[in-house]
């Protein structure tokens, strides 16, 4: 019974540690192509990243343009651009290779589910090893 209580305490503590991560995951920055030579920088909840700084690089990784997005989160870039980086100065950063459609992400629910399953498997392995060690003692 003590083992079960200890296991529950561990799971509860893990849940408490993971809860603050939910708001952090709420704002993934994305670079979306709008048309040739223009992108829009948004967060995954479709809010505009109005304070994003954009840096454009050519095929030789040389900086060819830098500036802020407009009030709609849009930014125009030259046609020799190969790679674009957006940063809002608050820890959000997005990268985009010109010519790709958009940043495809796994659904958040799937990612969270996989992480929880892995944590449960790890906890199960430790519980099994702990009970096996107590039986042999």
mmCIF file of the C-alpha atoms, coordinates in Angstrom:
data_MODEL
# 
_entry.id   MODEL 
# 
loop_
_atom_site.group_PDB 
_atom_site.id 
_atom_site.type_symbol 
_atom_site.label_atom_id 
_atom_site.label_alt_id 
_atom_site.label_comp_id 
_atom_site.label_asym_id 
_atom_site.label_entity_id 
_atom_site.label_seq_id 
_atom_site.pdbx_PDB_ins_code 
_atom_site.Cartn_x 
_atom_site.Cartn_y 
_atom_site.Cartn_z 
_atom_site.occupancy 
_atom_site.B_iso_or_equiv 
_atom_site.pdbx_formal_charge 
_atom_site.auth_seq_id 
_atom_site.auth_comp_id 
_atom_site.auth_asym_id 
_atom_site.auth_atom_id 
_atom_site.pdbx_PDB_model_num 
ATOM 1   C CA . UNK A 1 1   ? 0.000  0.000   0.000   1.00 0.00 ? 1   UNK A CA 1 
ATOM 2   C CA . UNK A 1 2   ? 2.899  2.378   0.738   1.00 0.00 ? 2   UNK A CA 1 
ATOM 3   C CA . UNK A 1 3   ? 4.266  1.754   -2.756  1.00 0.00 ? 3   UNK A CA 1 
ATOM 4   C CA . UNK A 1 4   ? 0.937  2.737   -4.286  1.00 0.00 ? 4   UNK A CA 1 
ATOM 5   C CA . UNK A 1 5   ? 0.876  5.907   -2.205  1.00 0.00 ? 5   UNK A CA 1 
ATOM 6   C CA . UNK A 1 6   ? 4.437  6.736   -3.239  1.00 0.00 ? 6   UNK A CA 1 
ATOM 7   C CA . UNK A 1 7   ? 3.571  6.140   -6.879  1.00 0.00 ? 7   UNK A CA 1 
ATOM 8   C CA . UNK A 1 8   ? 0.574  8.469   -6.587  1.00 0.00 ? 8   UNK A CA 1 
ATOM 9   C CA . UNK A 1 9   ? 2.739  11.140  -4.980  1.00 0.00 ? 9   UNK A CA 1 
ATOM 10  C CA . UNK A 1 10  ? 5.256  10.889  -7.822  1.00 0.00 ? 10  UNK A CA 1 
ATOM 11  C CA . UNK A 1 11  ? 2.519  11.148  -10.459 1.00 0.00 ? 11  UNK A CA 1 
ATOM 12  C CA . UNK A 1 12  ? 0.969  14.101  -8.624  1.00 0.00 ? 12  UNK A CA 1 
ATOM 13  C CA . UNK A 1 13  ? 4.326  15.893  -8.437  1.00 0.00 ? 13  UNK A CA 1 
ATOM 14  C CA . UNK A 1 14  ? 4.957  15.287  -12.143 1.00 0.00 ? 14  UNK A CA 1 
ATOM 15  C CA . UNK A 1 15  ? 1.528  16.698  -12.956 1.00 0.00 ? 15  UNK A CA 1 
ATOM 16  C CA . UNK A 1 16  ? 2.276  19.799  -10.885 1.00 0.00 ? 16  UNK A CA 1 
ATOM 17  C CA . UNK A 1 17  ? 5.569  20.246  -12.702 1.00 0.00 ? 17  UNK A CA 1 
ATOM 18  C CA . UNK A 1 18  ? 3.957  19.898  -16.124 1.00 0.00 ? 18  UNK A CA 1 
ATOM 19  C CA . UNK A 1 19  ? 1.009  22.230  -15.510 1.00 0.00 ? 19  UNK A CA 1 
ATOM 20  C CA . UNK A 1 20  ? 3.059  25.436  -15.810 1.00 0.00 ? 20  UNK A CA 1 
ATOM 21  C CA . UNK A 1 21  ? 4.305  24.224  -19.206 1.00 0.00 ? 21  UNK A CA 1 
ATOM 22  C CA . UNK A 1 22  ? 0.815  24.572  -20.721 1.00 0.00 ? 22  UNK A CA 1 
ATOM 23  C CA . UNK A 1 23  ? 0.882  28.385  -21.002 1.00 0.00 ? 23  UNK A CA 1 
ATOM 24  C CA . UNK A 1 24  ? 4.372  28.250  -22.462 1.00 0.00 ? 24  UNK A CA 1 
ATOM 25  C CA . UNK A 1 25  ? 3.152  26.001  -25.238 1.00 0.00 ? 25  UNK A CA 1 
ATOM 26  C CA . UNK A 1 26  ? 0.297  28.391  -25.993 1.00 0.00 ? 26  UNK A CA 1 
ATOM 27  C CA . UNK A 1 27  ? 2.345  30.617  -28.306 1.00 0.00 ? 27  UNK A CA 1 
ATOM 28  C CA . UNK A 1 28  ? 4.326  28.865  -30.983 1.00 0.00 ? 28  UNK A CA 1 
ATOM 29  C CA . UNK A 1 29  ? 5.546  31.408  -33.519 1.00 0.00 ? 29  UNK A CA 1 
ATOM 30  C CA . UNK A 1 30  ? 5.053  30.525  -37.186 1.00 0.00 ? 30  UNK A CA 1 
ATOM 31  C CA . UNK A 1 31  ? 6.147  32.060  -40.479 1.00 0.00 ? 31  UNK A CA 1 
ATOM 32  C CA . UNK A 1 32  ? 3.411  31.666  -43.091 1.00 0.00 ? 32  UNK A CA 1 
ATOM 33  C CA . UNK A 1 33  ? 4.015  32.440  -46.780 1.00 0.00 ? 33  UNK A CA 1 
ATOM 34  C CA . UNK A 1 34  ? 1.380  34.900  -48.036 1.00 0.00 ? 34  UNK A CA 1 
ATOM 35  C CA . UNK A 1 35  ? 2.554  35.338  -51.627 1.00 0.00 ? 35  UNK A CA 1 
ATOM 36  C CA . UNK A 1 36  ? 5.858  35.444  -53.493 1.00 0.00 ? 36  UNK A CA 1 
ATOM 37  C CA . UNK A 1 37  ? 8.113  37.839  -51.631 1.00 0.00 ? 37  UNK A CA 1 
ATOM 38  C CA . UNK A 1 38  ? 5.837  38.227  -48.605 1.00 0.00 ? 38  UNK A CA 1 
ATOM 39  C CA . UNK A 1 39  ? 5.363  36.358  -45.336 1.00 0.00 ? 39  UNK A CA 1 
ATOM 40  C CA . UNK A 1 40  ? 3.205  36.792  -42.263 1.00 0.00 ? 40  UNK A CA 1 
ATOM 41  C CA . UNK A 1 41  ? 4.491  36.080  -38.762 1.00 0.00 ? 41  UNK A CA 1 
ATOM 42  C CA . UNK A 1 42  ? 1.780  34.724  -36.472 1.00 0.00 ? 42  UNK A CA 1 
ATOM 43  C CA . UNK A 1 43  ? 1.389  32.605  -33.378 1.00 0.00 ? 43  UNK A CA 1 
ATOM 44  C CA . UNK A 1 44  ? -0.281 29.197  -33.565 1.00 0.00 ? 44  UNK A CA 1 
ATOM 45  C CA . UNK A 1 45  ? -3.536 30.659  -32.231 1.00 0.00 ? 45  UNK A CA 1 
ATOM 46  C CA . UNK A 1 46  ? -3.586 32.998  -35.288 1.00 0.00 ? 46  UNK A CA 1 
ATOM 47  C CA . UNK A 1 47  ? -2.710 36.140  -33.357 1.00 0.00 ? 47  UNK A CA 1 
ATOM 48  C CA . UNK A 1 48  ? -0.333 38.463  -35.159 1.00 0.00 ? 48  UNK A CA 1 
ATOM 49  C CA . UNK A 1 49  ? 3.263  38.666  -33.931 1.00 0.00 ? 49  UNK A CA 1 
ATOM 50  C CA . UNK A 1 50  ? 3.270  42.446  -34.254 1.00 0.00 ? 50  UNK A CA 1 
ATOM 51  C CA . UNK A 1 51  ? 6.659  43.004  -32.601 1.00 0.00 ? 51  UNK A CA 1 
ATOM 52  C CA . UNK A 1 52  ? 8.642  40.376  -34.512 1.00 0.00 ? 52  UNK A CA 1 
ATOM 53  C CA . UNK A 1 53  ? 12.022 41.233  -35.974 1.00 0.00 ? 53  UNK A CA 1 
ATOM 54  C CA . UNK A 1 54  ? 12.693 39.423  -39.265 1.00 0.00 ? 54  UNK A CA 1 
ATOM 55  C CA . UNK A 1 55  ? 16.103 38.573  -40.709 1.00 0.00 ? 55  UNK A CA 1 
ATOM 56  C CA . UNK A 1 56  ? 16.466 37.303  -44.277 1.00 0.00 ? 56  UNK A CA 1 
ATOM 57  C CA . UNK A 1 57  ? 19.449 35.275  -45.499 1.00 0.00 ? 57  UNK A CA 1 
ATOM 58  C CA . UNK A 1 58  ? 20.605 34.291  -48.990 1.00 0.00 ? 58  UNK A CA 1 
ATOM 59  C CA . UNK A 1 59  ? 21.972 30.917  -50.112 1.00 0.00 ? 59  UNK A CA 1 
ATOM 60  C CA . UNK A 1 60  ? 25.422 31.797  -48.707 1.00 0.00 ? 60  UNK A CA 1 
ATOM 61  C CA . UNK A 1 61  ? 23.923 32.480  -45.244 1.00 0.00 ? 61  UNK A CA 1 
ATOM 62  C CA . UNK A 1 62  ? 24.589 36.197  -45.661 1.00 0.00 ? 62  UNK A CA 1 
ATOM 63  C CA . UNK A 1 63  ? 22.119 38.627  -44.105 1.00 0.00 ? 63  UNK A CA 1 
ATOM 64  C CA . UNK A 1 64  ? 20.401 40.462  -46.965 1.00 0.00 ? 64  UNK A CA 1 
ATOM 65  C CA . UNK A 1 65  ? 17.501 42.188  -45.200 1.00 0.00 ? 65  UNK A CA 1 
ATOM 66  C CA . UNK A 1 66  ? 16.403 42.890  -41.666 1.00 0.00 ? 66  UNK A CA 1 
ATOM 67  C CA . UNK A 1 67  ? 13.423 44.713  -40.221 1.00 0.00 ? 67  UNK A CA 1 
ATOM 68  C CA . UNK A 1 68  ? 10.191 44.582  -38.261 1.00 0.00 ? 68  UNK A CA 1 
ATOM 69  C CA . UNK A 1 69  ? 6.860  43.237  -39.458 1.00 0.00 ? 69  UNK A CA 1 
ATOM 70  C CA . UNK A 1 70  ? 4.055  45.704  -40.202 1.00 0.00 ? 70  UNK A CA 1 
ATOM 71  C CA . UNK A 1 71  ? 0.896  46.056  -38.083 1.00 0.00 ? 71  UNK A CA 1 
ATOM 72  C CA . UNK A 1 72  ? -0.553 42.972  -39.823 1.00 0.00 ? 72  UNK A CA 1 
ATOM 73  C CA . UNK A 1 73  ? 2.517  40.855  -39.084 1.00 0.00 ? 73  UNK A CA 1 
ATOM 74  C CA . UNK A 1 74  ? 3.584  40.936  -42.747 1.00 0.00 ? 74  UNK A CA 1 
ATOM 75  C CA . UNK A 1 75  ? 7.075  41.388  -44.116 1.00 0.00 ? 75  UNK A CA 1 
ATOM 76  C CA . UNK A 1 76  ? 8.356  41.647  -47.696 1.00 0.00 ? 76  UNK A CA 1 
ATOM 77  C CA . UNK A 1 77  ? 11.635 40.019  -48.673 1.00 0.00 ? 77  UNK A CA 1 
ATOM 78  C CA . UNK A 1 78  ? 13.826 40.066  -51.810 1.00 0.00 ? 78  UNK A CA 1 
ATOM 79  C CA . UNK A 1 79  ? 13.610 37.239  -54.333 1.00 0.00 ? 79  UNK A CA 1 
ATOM 80  C CA . UNK A 1 80  ? 17.164 36.020  -53.636 1.00 0.00 ? 80  UNK A CA 1 
ATOM 81  C CA . UNK A 1 81  ? 16.078 35.067  -50.107 1.00 0.00 ? 81  UNK A CA 1 
ATOM 82  C CA . UNK A 1 82  ? 16.624 31.453  -49.086 1.00 0.00 ? 82  UNK A CA 1 
ATOM 83  C CA . UNK A 1 83  ? 16.009 31.423  -45.347 1.00 0.00 ? 83  UNK A CA 1 
ATOM 84  C CA . UNK A 1 84  ? 13.985 33.649  -42.999 1.00 0.00 ? 84  UNK A CA 1 
ATOM 85  C CA . UNK A 1 85  ? 14.189 33.948  -39.211 1.00 0.00 ? 85  UNK A CA 1 
ATOM 86  C CA . UNK A 1 86  ? 11.646 35.787  -37.043 1.00 0.00 ? 86  UNK A CA 1 
ATOM 87  C CA . UNK A 1 87  ? 12.245 36.627  -33.386 1.00 0.00 ? 87  UNK A CA 1 
ATOM 88  C CA . UNK A 1 88  ? 10.033 38.650  -31.059 1.00 0.00 ? 88  UNK A CA 1 
ATOM 89  C CA . UNK A 1 89  ? 12.679 39.213  -28.379 1.00 0.00 ? 89  UNK A CA 1 
ATOM 90  C CA . UNK A 1 90  ? 10.582 37.351  -25.791 1.00 0.00 ? 90  UNK A CA 1 
ATOM 91  C CA . UNK A 1 91  ? 11.862 33.853  -26.516 1.00 0.00 ? 91  UNK A CA 1 
ATOM 92  C CA . UNK A 1 92  ? 9.683  33.066  -29.528 1.00 0.00 ? 92  UNK A CA 1 
ATOM 93  C CA . UNK A 1 93  ? 11.588 32.238  -32.698 1.00 0.00 ? 93  UNK A CA 1 
ATOM 94  C CA . UNK A 1 94  ? 10.529 30.832  -36.049 1.00 0.00 ? 94  UNK A CA 1 
ATOM 95  C CA . UNK A 1 95  ? 12.531 29.753  -39.073 1.00 0.00 ? 95  UNK A CA 1 
ATOM 96  C CA . UNK A 1 96  ? 11.334 29.279  -42.633 1.00 0.00 ? 96  UNK A CA 1 
ATOM 97  C CA . UNK A 1 97  ? 13.036 28.015  -45.780 1.00 0.00 ? 97  UNK A CA 1 
ATOM 98  C CA . UNK A 1 98  ? 11.704 29.980  -48.754 1.00 0.00 ? 98  UNK A CA 1 
ATOM 99  C CA . UNK A 1 99  ? 9.709  27.721  -51.057 1.00 0.00 ? 99  UNK A CA 1 
ATOM 100 C CA . UNK A 1 100 ? 8.240  25.549  -48.322 1.00 0.00 ? 100 UNK A CA 1 
ATOM 101 C CA . UNK A 1 101 ? 4.482  25.796  -47.786 1.00 0.00 ? 101 UNK A CA 1 
ATOM 102 C CA . UNK A 1 102 ? 4.406  26.371  -44.037 1.00 0.00 ? 102 UNK A CA 1 
ATOM 103 C CA . UNK A 1 103 ? 5.629  25.029  -40.731 1.00 0.00 ? 103 UNK A CA 1 
ATOM 104 C CA . UNK A 1 104 ? 3.790  21.762  -40.225 1.00 0.00 ? 104 UNK A CA 1 
ATOM 105 C CA . UNK A 1 105 ? 3.495  20.843  -36.569 1.00 0.00 ? 105 UNK A CA 1 
ATOM 106 C CA . UNK A 1 106 ? 2.147  17.788  -34.839 1.00 0.00 ? 106 UNK A CA 1 
ATOM 107 C CA . UNK A 1 107 ? -1.173 18.449  -33.132 1.00 0.00 ? 107 UNK A CA 1 
ATOM 108 C CA . UNK A 1 108 ? -0.542 19.645  -29.569 1.00 0.00 ? 108 UNK A CA 1 
ATOM 109 C CA . UNK A 1 109 ? -2.844 16.994  -28.105 1.00 0.00 ? 109 UNK A CA 1 
ATOM 110 C CA . UNK A 1 110 ? -0.861 14.216  -29.805 1.00 0.00 ? 110 UNK A CA 1 
ATOM 111 C CA . UNK A 1 111 ? 2.441  15.610  -28.528 1.00 0.00 ? 111 UNK A CA 1 
ATOM 112 C CA . UNK A 1 112 ? 1.131  15.907  -24.968 1.00 0.00 ? 112 UNK A CA 1 
ATOM 113 C CA . UNK A 1 113 ? -0.325 12.391  -25.151 1.00 0.00 ? 113 UNK A CA 1 
ATOM 114 C CA . UNK A 1 114 ? 2.967  10.882  -26.312 1.00 0.00 ? 114 UNK A CA 1 
ATOM 115 C CA . UNK A 1 115 ? 4.883  12.656  -23.527 1.00 0.00 ? 115 UNK A CA 1 
ATOM 116 C CA . UNK A 1 116 ? 2.417  11.429  -20.894 1.00 0.00 ? 116 UNK A CA 1 
ATOM 117 C CA . UNK A 1 117 ? 2.590  7.842   -22.199 1.00 0.00 ? 117 UNK A CA 1 
ATOM 118 C CA . UNK A 1 118 ? 6.399  7.919   -22.080 1.00 0.00 ? 118 UNK A CA 1 
ATOM 119 C CA . UNK A 1 119 ? 6.337  9.280   -18.515 1.00 0.00 ? 119 UNK A CA 1 
ATOM 120 C CA . UNK A 1 120 ? 3.824  6.596   -17.486 1.00 0.00 ? 120 UNK A CA 1 
ATOM 121 C CA . UNK A 1 121 ? 6.038  3.886   -19.025 1.00 0.00 ? 121 UNK A CA 1 
ATOM 122 C CA . UNK A 1 122 ? 9.070  5.188   -17.151 1.00 0.00 ? 122 UNK A CA 1 
ATOM 123 C CA . UNK A 1 123 ? 7.106  5.281   -13.889 1.00 0.00 ? 123 UNK A CA 1 
ATOM 124 C CA . UNK A 1 124 ? 5.846  1.738   -14.554 1.00 0.00 ? 124 UNK A CA 1 
ATOM 125 C CA . UNK A 1 125 ? 9.366  0.452   -15.140 1.00 0.00 ? 125 UNK A CA 1 
ATOM 126 C CA . UNK A 1 126 ? 10.596 1.980   -11.879 1.00 0.00 ? 126 UNK A CA 1 
ATOM 127 C CA . UNK A 1 127 ? 7.606  0.589   -9.982  1.00 0.00 ? 127 UNK A CA 1 
ATOM 128 C CA . UNK A 1 128 ? 8.193  -2.888  -11.438 1.00 0.00 ? 128 UNK A CA 1 
ATOM 129 C CA . UNK A 1 129 ? 11.907 -2.806  -10.580 1.00 0.00 ? 129 UNK A CA 1 
ATOM 130 C CA . UNK A 1 130 ? 11.147 -1.541  -7.082  1.00 0.00 ? 130 UNK A CA 1 
ATOM 131 C CA . UNK A 1 131 ? 8.626  -4.311  -6.385  1.00 0.00 ? 131 UNK A CA 1 
ATOM 132 C CA . UNK A 1 132 ? 11.000 -6.917  -7.855  1.00 0.00 ? 132 UNK A CA 1 
ATOM 133 C CA . UNK A 1 133 ? 13.829 -5.732  -5.565  1.00 0.00 ? 133 UNK A CA 1 
ATOM 134 C CA . UNK A 1 134 ? 11.585 -5.887  -2.484  1.00 0.00 ? 134 UNK A CA 1 
ATOM 135 C CA . UNK A 1 135 ? 10.508 -9.470  -3.283  1.00 0.00 ? 135 UNK A CA 1 
ATOM 136 C CA . UNK A 1 136 ? 14.121 -10.639 -3.559  1.00 0.00 ? 136 UNK A CA 1 
ATOM 137 C CA . UNK A 1 137 ? 15.068 -9.009  -0.225  1.00 0.00 ? 137 UNK A CA 1 
# 
